PDB file of C-alpha atoms in Angstrom:
ATOM      1  CA  MET A  23     111.128 -46.116 258.506  1.00 37.00           C
ATOM      2  CA  ARG A  24     108.235 -44.158 260.049  1.00 33.00           C
ATOM      3  CA  SER A  25     108.508 -43.806 263.861  1.00 30.00           C
ATOM      4  CA  VAL A  26     106.359 -42.484 266.709  1.00 36.00           C
ATOM      5  CA  THR A  27     107.740 -40.281 269.469  1.00 29.00           C
ATOM      6  CA  VAL A  28     106.285 -41.118 272.899  1.00 35.00           C
ATOM      7  CA  ASN A  29     106.764 -38.692 275.815  1.00 38.00           C
ATOM      8  CA  LEU A  30     106.055 -40.412 279.138  1.00 37.00           C
ATOM      9  CA  GLY A  31     107.013 -37.645 281.547  1.00 41.00           C
ATOM     10  CA  ALA A  32     109.964 -37.305 283.890  1.00 43.00           C
ATOM     11  CA  ASN A  33     110.078 -40.809 285.242  1.00 43.00           C
ATOM     12  CA  ALA A  34     110.197 -44.183 283.668  1.00 41.00           C
ATOM     13  CA  VAL A  35     106.984 -46.164 283.800  1.00 40.00           C
ATOM     14  CA  GLY A  36     106.870 -49.691 285.085  1.00 41.00           C
ATOM     15  CA  VAL A  37     104.457 -52.006 283.459  1.00 39.00           C
ATOM     16  CA  ALA A  38     103.602 -54.901 285.659  1.00 40.00           C
ATOM     17  CA  GLY A  39     101.708 -57.980 284.728  1.00 42.00           C
ATOM     18  CA  ARG A  40     101.107 -61.031 286.683  1.00 41.00           C
ATOM     19  CA  ALA A  41     103.715 -62.316 289.131  1.00 41.00           C
ATOM     20  CA  SER A  42     105.304 -64.418 286.407  1.00 41.00           C
ATOM     21  CA  CYS A  43     105.758 -61.410 284.126  1.00 38.00           C
ATOM     22  CA  LYS A  44     108.753 -59.111 284.351  1.00 40.00           C
ATOM     23  CA  ALA A  45     108.435 -55.345 284.528  1.00 39.00           C
ATOM     24  CA  VAL A  46     109.068 -53.546 281.294  1.00 38.00           C
ATOM     25  CA  LEU A  47     110.511 -50.060 281.449  1.00 39.00           C
ATOM     26  CA  ILE A  48     109.992 -47.539 278.698  1.00 40.00           C
ATOM     27  CA  LYS A  49     112.452 -44.701 278.876  1.00 45.00           C
ATOM     28  CA  ARG A  50     111.460 -41.091 278.515  1.00 45.00           C
ATOM     29  CA  ASN A  51     111.283 -39.852 274.877  1.00 46.00           C
ATOM     30  CA  ALA A  52     111.911 -43.370 273.504  1.00 46.00           C
ATOM     31  CA  LEU A  53     111.221 -43.922 269.761  1.00 46.00           C
ATOM     32  CA  VAL A  54     108.807 -46.782 269.270  1.00 47.00           C
ATOM     33  CA  PRO A  55     108.389 -48.011 265.665  1.00 52.00           C
ATOM     34  CA  SER A  56     104.836 -48.503 264.501  1.00 50.00           C
ATOM     35  CA  SER A  57     103.708 -52.029 263.723  1.00 49.00           C
ATOM     36  CA  SER A  58     103.161 -51.151 260.075  1.00 50.00           C
ATOM     37  CA  SER A  59     106.740 -49.847 259.791  1.00 48.00           C
ATOM     38  CA  MET A  60     108.157 -52.976 261.394  1.00 48.00           C
ATOM     39  CA  PHE A  61     106.560 -55.143 258.751  1.00 48.00           C
ATOM     40  CA  GLY A  62     107.384 -52.804 255.824  1.00 54.00           C
ATOM     41  CA  LEU A  63     103.740 -51.836 255.313  1.00 52.00           C
ATOM     42  CA  GLY A  64     104.439 -48.090 255.414  1.00 55.00           C
ATOM     43  CA  LYS A  65     106.528 -48.057 252.234  1.00 55.00           C
ATOM     44  CA  LYS A  66     104.045 -50.270 250.445  1.00 53.00           C
ATOM     45  CA  ARG A  67     101.157 -47.981 251.413  1.00 58.00           C
ATOM     46  CA  ASP A  68     103.114 -44.926 250.197  1.00 58.00           C
ATOM     47  CA  ARG A  69     103.815 -46.599 246.856  1.00 60.00           C
ATOM     48  CA  VAL A  70     100.152 -47.523 246.412  1.00 50.00           C
ATOM     49  CA  ALA A  71      99.052 -43.967 247.259  1.00 55.00           C
ATOM     50  CA  SER A  72     101.563 -42.509 244.778  1.00 56.00           C
ATOM     51  CA  SER A  73     100.405 -44.908 242.059  1.00 56.00           C
ATOM     52  CA  LYS A  74      96.760 -44.036 242.662  1.00 54.00           C
ATOM     53  CA  SER A  75      97.587 -40.320 242.556  1.00 54.00           C
ATOM     54  CA  LYS A  76      99.383 -40.616 239.195  1.00 51.00           C
ATOM     55  CA  ARG A  77      96.582 -42.737 237.759  1.00 52.00           C
ATOM     56  CA  HIS A  78      94.003 -40.198 238.931  1.00 51.00           C
ATOM     57  CA  VAL A  79      95.877 -37.323 237.258  1.00 48.00           C
ATOM     58  CA  ARG A  80      96.181 -39.293 233.992  1.00 52.00           C
ATOM     59  CA  VAL A  81      92.502 -40.292 233.965  1.00 48.00           C
ATOM     60  CA  GLN A  82      91.436 -36.742 234.790  1.00 54.00           C
ATOM     61  CA  ALA A  83      93.519 -35.377 231.865  1.00 48.00           C
ATOM     62  CA  GLU A  84      91.973 -37.897 229.487  1.00 47.00           C
ATOM     63  CA  GLU A  85      88.484 -37.019 230.649  1.00 54.00           C
ATOM     64  CA  ASN A  86      89.146 -33.307 230.162  1.00 60.00           C
ATOM     65  CA  ASN A  87      90.522 -33.767 226.645  1.00 66.00           C
ATOM     66  CA  PRO A  88      90.000 -37.319 225.314  1.00 66.00           C
ATOM     67  CA  MET A  89      91.176 -36.444 221.789  1.00 59.00           C
ATOM     68  CA  GLU A  90      94.460 -35.068 223.101  1.00 61.00           C
ATOM     69  CA  ALA A  91      94.924 -38.214 225.162  1.00 63.00           C
ATOM     70  CA  ALA A  92      94.361 -40.361 222.073  1.00 61.00           C
ATOM     71  CA  GLN A  93      96.820 -38.273 220.055  1.00 57.00           C
ATOM     72  CA  ASN A  94      99.463 -38.591 222.758  1.00 62.00           C
ATOM     73  CA  PHE A  95      98.907 -42.343 223.016  1.00 61.00           C
ATOM     74  CA  LEU A  96      99.055 -42.992 219.273  1.00 59.00           C
ATOM     75  CA  GLY A  97     101.808 -40.524 218.469  1.00 59.00           C
ATOM     76  CA  GLY A  98      99.624 -37.976 216.719  1.00 54.00           C
ATOM     77  CA  LEU A  99      97.990 -40.494 214.375  1.00 51.00           C
ATOM     78  CA  PHE A 100      94.717 -38.574 214.411  1.00 50.00           C
ATOM     79  CA  LYS A 101      96.195 -35.131 213.899  1.00 56.00           C
ATOM     80  CA  GLU A 102      94.804 -33.479 210.808  1.00 62.00           C
ATOM     81  CA  LYS A 103      97.435 -32.936 208.146  1.00 76.00           C
ATOM     82  CA  ALA A 104      97.802 -29.525 206.597  1.00 89.00           C
ATOM     83  CA  ASP A 105      96.770 -29.209 202.948  1.00 92.00           C
ATOM     84  CA  PRO A 106     100.042 -28.808 200.982  1.00 94.00           C
ATOM     85  CA  CYS A 107      98.194 -27.121 198.084  1.00 96.00           C
ATOM     86  CA  PRO A 108      95.405 -24.966 199.538  1.00 97.00           C
ATOM     87  CA  VAL A 109      93.352 -22.475 197.559  1.00 97.00           C
ATOM     88  CA  GLY A 110      95.440 -19.309 197.282  1.00 97.00           C
ATOM     89  CA  SER A 111      98.761 -21.126 196.994  1.00 98.00           C
ATOM     90  CA  THR A 112     100.951 -21.385 193.880  1.00 98.00           C
ATOM     91  CA  PRO A 113     102.539 -24.853 193.617  1.00 97.00           C
ATOM     92  CA  LYS A 114     103.991 -23.976 190.195  1.00 97.00           C
ATOM     93  CA  ALA A 115     103.938 -20.522 188.615  1.00 97.00           C
ATOM     94  CA  SER A 116     104.178 -22.327 185.277  1.00 97.00           C
ATOM     95  CA  PHE A 117     105.250 -25.659 183.845  1.00 98.00           C
ATOM     96  CA  THR A 118     105.712 -27.231 180.410  1.00 98.00           C
ATOM     97  CA  LEU A 119     104.971 -30.852 179.421  1.00 98.00           C
ATOM     98  CA  PRO A 120     104.712 -32.871 176.181  1.00 98.00           C
ATOM     99  CA  SER A 121     101.194 -32.934 174.727  1.00 98.00           C
ATOM    100  CA  THR A 122      99.102 -35.348 172.676  1.00 97.00           C
ATOM    101  CA  SER A 123      99.142 -32.591 170.021  1.00 96.00           C
ATOM    102  CA  GLY A 124     102.849 -33.273 169.473  1.00 96.00           C
ATOM    103  CA  ASP A 125     103.911 -29.935 170.993  1.00 96.00           C
ATOM    104  CA  MET A 126     105.300 -28.847 174.327  1.00 98.00           C
ATOM    105  CA  VAL A 127     102.491 -27.050 176.148  1.00 98.00           C
ATOM    106  CA  THR A 128     102.935 -24.480 178.913  1.00 98.00           C
ATOM    107  CA  VAL A 129     100.422 -24.048 181.758  1.00 98.00           C
ATOM    108  CA  PRO A 130      99.066 -21.453 182.341  1.00 98.00           C
ATOM    109  CA  ALA A 131      98.893 -20.348 178.719  1.00 97.00           C
ATOM    110  CA  LYS A 132      99.938 -16.726 178.176  1.00 94.00           C
ATOM    111  CA  ASP A 133      96.738 -15.722 176.374  1.00 94.00           C
ATOM    112  CA  ALA A 134      94.351 -17.557 178.724  1.00 97.00           C
ATOM    113  CA  LYS A 135      92.073 -15.866 181.221  1.00 97.00           C
ATOM    114  CA  CYS A 136      92.478 -18.937 183.454  1.00 98.00           C
ATOM    115  CA  SER A 137      93.471 -22.606 183.216  1.00 98.00           C
ATOM    116  CA  VAL A 138      91.695 -25.811 184.271  1.00 98.00           C
ATOM    117  CA  VAL A 139      93.963 -28.782 184.919  1.00 98.00           C
ATOM    118  CA  PHE A 140      92.410 -32.159 185.654  1.00 98.00           C
ATOM    119  CA  PHE A 141      94.750 -34.917 186.858  1.00 97.00           C
ATOM    120  CA  PHE A 142      93.653 -38.491 186.192  1.00 95.00           C
ATOM    121  CA  GLN A 143      95.099 -41.951 186.758  1.00 93.00           C
ATOM    122  CA  LYS A 144      94.989 -43.965 183.517  1.00 93.00           C
ATOM    123  CA  SER A 145      93.351 -42.791 180.340  1.00 94.00           C
ATOM    124  CA  ASP A 146      92.058 -46.169 179.145  1.00 90.00           C
ATOM    125  CA  THR A 147      90.120 -47.021 182.324  1.00 91.00           C
ATOM    126  CA  PRO A 148      86.320 -46.446 182.410  1.00 91.00           C
ATOM    127  CA  GLY A 149      86.368 -43.637 184.992  1.00 91.00           C
ATOM    128  CA  CYS A 150      89.176 -41.676 183.351  1.00 93.00           C
ATOM    129  CA  LYS A 151      87.655 -42.192 179.902  1.00 94.00           C
ATOM    130  CA  ALA A 152      84.299 -40.873 181.136  1.00 94.00           C
ATOM    131  CA  GLU A 153      85.970 -37.816 182.664  1.00 95.00           C
ATOM    132  CA  GLY A 154      87.917 -37.081 179.470  1.00 96.00           C
ATOM    133  CA  ASP A 155      84.797 -37.498 177.328  1.00 96.00           C
ATOM    134  CA  THR A 156      82.771 -35.102 179.489  1.00 96.00           C
ATOM    135  CA  PHE A 157      85.447 -32.409 179.553  1.00 97.00           C
ATOM    136  CA  ASN A 158      85.857 -32.838 175.796  1.00 97.00           C
ATOM    137  CA  SER A 159      82.110 -32.355 175.231  1.00 97.00           C
ATOM    138  CA  LEU A 160      82.376 -29.018 177.061  1.00 98.00           C
ATOM    139  CA  ALA A 161      85.711 -27.976 175.514  1.00 98.00           C
ATOM    140  CA  SER A 162      84.177 -25.320 173.246  1.00 97.00           C
ATOM    141  CA  GLU A 163      82.418 -23.710 176.227  1.00 98.00           C
ATOM    142  CA  PHE A 164      85.645 -23.587 178.222  1.00 98.00           C
ATOM    143  CA  SER A 165      87.393 -22.043 175.225  1.00 97.00           C
ATOM    144  CA  ALA A 166      84.636 -19.452 174.766  1.00 97.00           C
ATOM    145  CA  LYS A 167      85.271 -18.278 178.318  1.00 97.00           C
ATOM    146  CA  GLY A 168      88.999 -17.863 177.620  1.00 97.00           C
ATOM    147  CA  CYS A 169      89.937 -20.917 179.688  1.00 98.00           C
ATOM    148  CA  GLN A 170      92.798 -23.281 178.878  1.00 98.00           C
ATOM    149  CA  LEU A 171      91.600 -26.877 179.431  1.00 98.00           C
ATOM    150  CA  ILE A 172      94.291 -29.521 180.077  1.00 98.00           C
ATOM    151  CA  GLY A 173      94.357 -33.129 181.333  1.00 98.00           C
ATOM    152  CA  ILE A 174      97.493 -34.560 182.982  1.00 98.00           C
ATOM    153  CA  SER A 175      98.567 -38.138 183.679  1.00 97.00           C
ATOM    154  CA  MET A 176     101.838 -39.950 184.420  1.00 97.00           C
ATOM    155  CA  GLU A 177     101.345 -42.055 181.285  1.00 97.00           C
ATOM    156  CA  ASP A 178     103.683 -41.694 178.320  1.00 96.00           C
ATOM    157  CA  VAL A 179     102.602 -39.527 175.398  1.00 97.00           C
ATOM    158  CA  GLU A 180     101.927 -42.439 173.031  1.00 96.00           C
ATOM    159  CA  SER A 181      99.497 -44.081 175.466  1.00 96.00           C
ATOM    160  CA  LEU A 182      97.705 -40.765 175.915  1.00 97.00           C
ATOM    161  CA  LYS A 183      97.490 -40.236 172.172  1.00 97.00           C
ATOM    162  CA  ASN A 184      95.785 -43.593 171.672  1.00 96.00           C
ATOM    163  CA  SER A 185      93.223 -42.879 174.403  1.00 94.00           C
ATOM    164  CA  ASN A 186      92.628 -39.307 173.251  1.00 96.00           C
ATOM    165  CA  ALA A 187      91.976 -40.091 169.587  1.00 96.00           C
ATOM    166  CA  GLY A 188      88.992 -38.164 168.216  1.00 96.00           C
ATOM    167  CA  ARG A 189      88.945 -35.566 170.980  1.00 97.00           C
ATOM    168  CA  ASP A 190      89.709 -31.851 170.866  1.00 96.00           C
ATOM    169  CA  ILE A 191      91.234 -31.522 174.342  1.00 97.00           C
ATOM    170  CA  GLN A 192      94.950 -31.884 175.004  1.00 97.00           C
ATOM    171  CA  LEU A 193      96.407 -34.395 177.466  1.00 98.00           C
ATOM    172  CA  LEU A 194      99.892 -33.826 178.871  1.00 98.00           C
ATOM    173  CA  SER A 195     102.383 -36.483 179.937  1.00 98.00           C
ATOM    174  CA  ASP A 196     103.868 -36.042 183.409  1.00 98.00           C
ATOM    175  CA  ALA A 197     106.092 -39.086 182.976  1.00 96.00           C
ATOM    176  CA  ASP A 198     108.326 -38.487 186.005  1.00 96.00           C
ATOM    177  CA  GLY A 199     105.426 -37.404 188.230  1.00 96.00           C
ATOM    178  CA  ALA A 200     107.044 -34.109 189.234  1.00 97.00           C
ATOM    179  CA  ILE A 201     104.023 -31.939 188.417  1.00 98.00           C
ATOM    180  CA  SER A 202     101.566 -34.381 189.976  1.00 97.00           C
ATOM    181  CA  ALA A 203     103.656 -34.381 193.160  1.00 96.00           C
ATOM    182  CA  ALA A 204     103.877 -30.572 193.178  1.00 97.00           C
ATOM    183  CA  PHE A 205     100.069 -30.367 193.155  1.00 98.00           C
ATOM    184  CA  ASP A 206      99.695 -33.157 195.732  1.00 96.00           C
ATOM    185  CA  ALA A 207      97.983 -35.188 193.013  1.00 96.00           C
ATOM    186  CA  GLU A 208     100.183 -38.254 193.316  1.00 94.00           C
ATOM    187  CA  LEU A 209      98.836 -41.741 194.010  1.00 90.00           C
ATOM    188  CA  ASN A 210     101.798 -43.785 195.212  1.00 87.00           C
ATOM    189  CA  LEU A 211     100.990 -47.499 195.310  1.00 86.00           C
ATOM    190  CA  VAL A 212     103.343 -50.378 196.063  1.00 80.00           C
ATOM    191  CA  VAL A 213     103.517 -51.546 192.448  1.00 82.00           C
ATOM    192  CA  ALA A 214     103.346 -48.209 190.619  1.00 88.00           C
ATOM    193  CA  LYS A 215     102.654 -44.469 190.802  1.00 92.00           C
ATOM    194  CA  PHE A 216      99.723 -42.679 189.186  1.00 94.00           C
ATOM    195  CA  SER A 217      98.307 -39.183 189.072  1.00 95.00           C
ATOM    196  CA  ALA A 218      95.470 -38.830 191.587  1.00 94.00           C
ATOM    197  CA  ARG A 219      92.078 -37.617 190.401  1.00 94.00           C
ATOM    198  CA  LYS A 220      92.129 -33.913 191.272  1.00 96.00           C
ATOM    199  CA  THR A 221      91.098 -30.787 189.347  1.00 97.00           C
ATOM    200  CA  PHE A 222      92.455 -27.250 189.742  1.00 98.00           C
ATOM    201  CA  LEU A 223      91.339 -23.846 188.494  1.00 98.00           C
ATOM    202  CA  LEU A 224      94.441 -21.684 188.080  1.00 98.00           C
ATOM    203  CA  SER A 225      94.905 -17.952 187.576  1.00 98.00           C
ATOM    204  CA  PRO A 226      97.281 -16.621 184.871  1.00 97.00           C
ATOM    205  CA  SER A 227      99.986 -16.495 187.565  1.00 97.00           C
ATOM    206  CA  GLY A 228      99.448 -20.136 188.556  1.00 98.00           C
ATOM    207  CA  GLU A 229      97.575 -19.420 191.794  1.00 98.00           C
ATOM    208  CA  ILE A 230      94.978 -22.022 192.790  1.00 98.00           C
ATOM    209  CA  LYS A 231      91.568 -20.337 192.702  1.00 98.00           C
ATOM    210  CA  ALA A 232      89.493 -23.508 193.231  1.00 97.00           C
ATOM    211  CA  LYS A 233      90.126 -27.246 193.567  1.00 97.00           C
ATOM    212  CA  TRP A 234      88.165 -30.497 193.463  1.00 96.00           C
ATOM    213  CA  SER A 235      88.920 -34.053 194.553  1.00 91.00           C
ATOM    214  CA  GLU A 236      86.661 -36.944 193.551  1.00 79.00           C
ATOM    215  CA  GLY A 237      85.939 -39.771 195.996  1.00 68.00           C
ATOM    216  CA  LYS A 238      86.171 -43.492 195.270  1.00 68.00           C
ATOM    217  CA  ASP A 239      82.580 -43.699 194.041  1.00 69.00           C
ATOM    218  CA  MET A 240      83.361 -41.109 191.316  1.00 80.00           C
ATOM    219  CA  GLY A 241      79.716 -40.034 191.256  1.00 84.00           C
ATOM    220  CA  GLY A 242      80.487 -36.617 189.767  1.00 90.00           C
ATOM    221  CA  ILE A 243      82.695 -38.213 187.115  1.00 90.00           C
ATOM    222  CA  LYS A 244      80.174 -40.808 186.015  1.00 85.00           C
ATOM    223  CA  ASP A 245      77.207 -38.448 185.655  1.00 90.00           C
ATOM    224  CA  GLY A 246      79.249 -35.560 184.221  1.00 91.00           C
ATOM    225  CA  SER A 247      78.343 -33.137 187.013  1.00 94.00           C
ATOM    226  CA  HIS A 248      82.007 -32.619 187.961  1.00 95.00           C
ATOM    227  CA  ALA A 249      82.982 -31.088 184.611  1.00 96.00           C
ATOM    228  CA  ARG A 250      79.861 -28.894 184.598  1.00 96.00           C
ATOM    229  CA  GLU A 251      80.639 -27.689 188.124  1.00 96.00           C
ATOM    230  CA  VAL A 252      84.153 -26.717 187.022  1.00 97.00           C
ATOM    231  CA  LEU A 253      82.716 -24.878 184.015  1.00 98.00           C
ATOM    232  CA  ALA A 254      80.380 -22.953 186.328  1.00 97.00           C
ATOM    233  CA  ALA A 255      83.381 -21.919 188.457  1.00 97.00           C
ATOM    234  CA  VAL A 256      85.159 -20.666 185.333  1.00 97.00           C
ATOM    235  CA  SER A 257      82.048 -18.623 184.446  1.00 95.00           C
ATOM    236  CA  GLY A 258      82.339 -16.866 187.810  1.00 92.00           C
ATOM    237  CA  PHE A 259      86.067 -16.254 187.463  1.00 89.00           C
ATOM    238  CA  PRO A 260      86.765 -12.476 187.342  1.00 81.00           C
TER     239      PRO A 260
END
């Protein structure tokens, strides 16, 4: 309880009213509670002041850095995730998978200057078929530049063979999804898993030298510009 100290001098003071009123004596150095303390208003006012102070500090922090405030509130929902397979990294120095050619194919190939690996979802869908057709039409140009050209999907080999009939390029089956996952090219849906549409340019040691990821509209896939852009990158490869 907050109190007020009143010093009235050496003698007591008599307070007289009318004749019907009695004298009231206030002793020297008596402690007289304030009216607000008597009714509990002091504690309430202190709590309100403390609450306002905390709210002011919180609002000021949010104004100074609103993004940080949002991240704290939502548990880091908006924090940018690090790229697990950035350019310059080596997810796999080499790997071997069954091919539509009937052989086991190793990537990167020992005699290749570089390797292009394009991951795709399902070979018999329009987008994936268009991508395979475009890369196949440029296969001889990739080969002339000493580049190994490979497509990879989580489909089984027989399904890939049926879709790849009449083409020169090789498609590899990543049936268990291990290679797709290693390259962060895994599309994990509720009902099934697929390889995500991503393309990588690899050095002979497996280092990622360039990478591409197509959006949902697949503009570069449909008009063939994606495959030509990859070919241009191979042309500039040292």
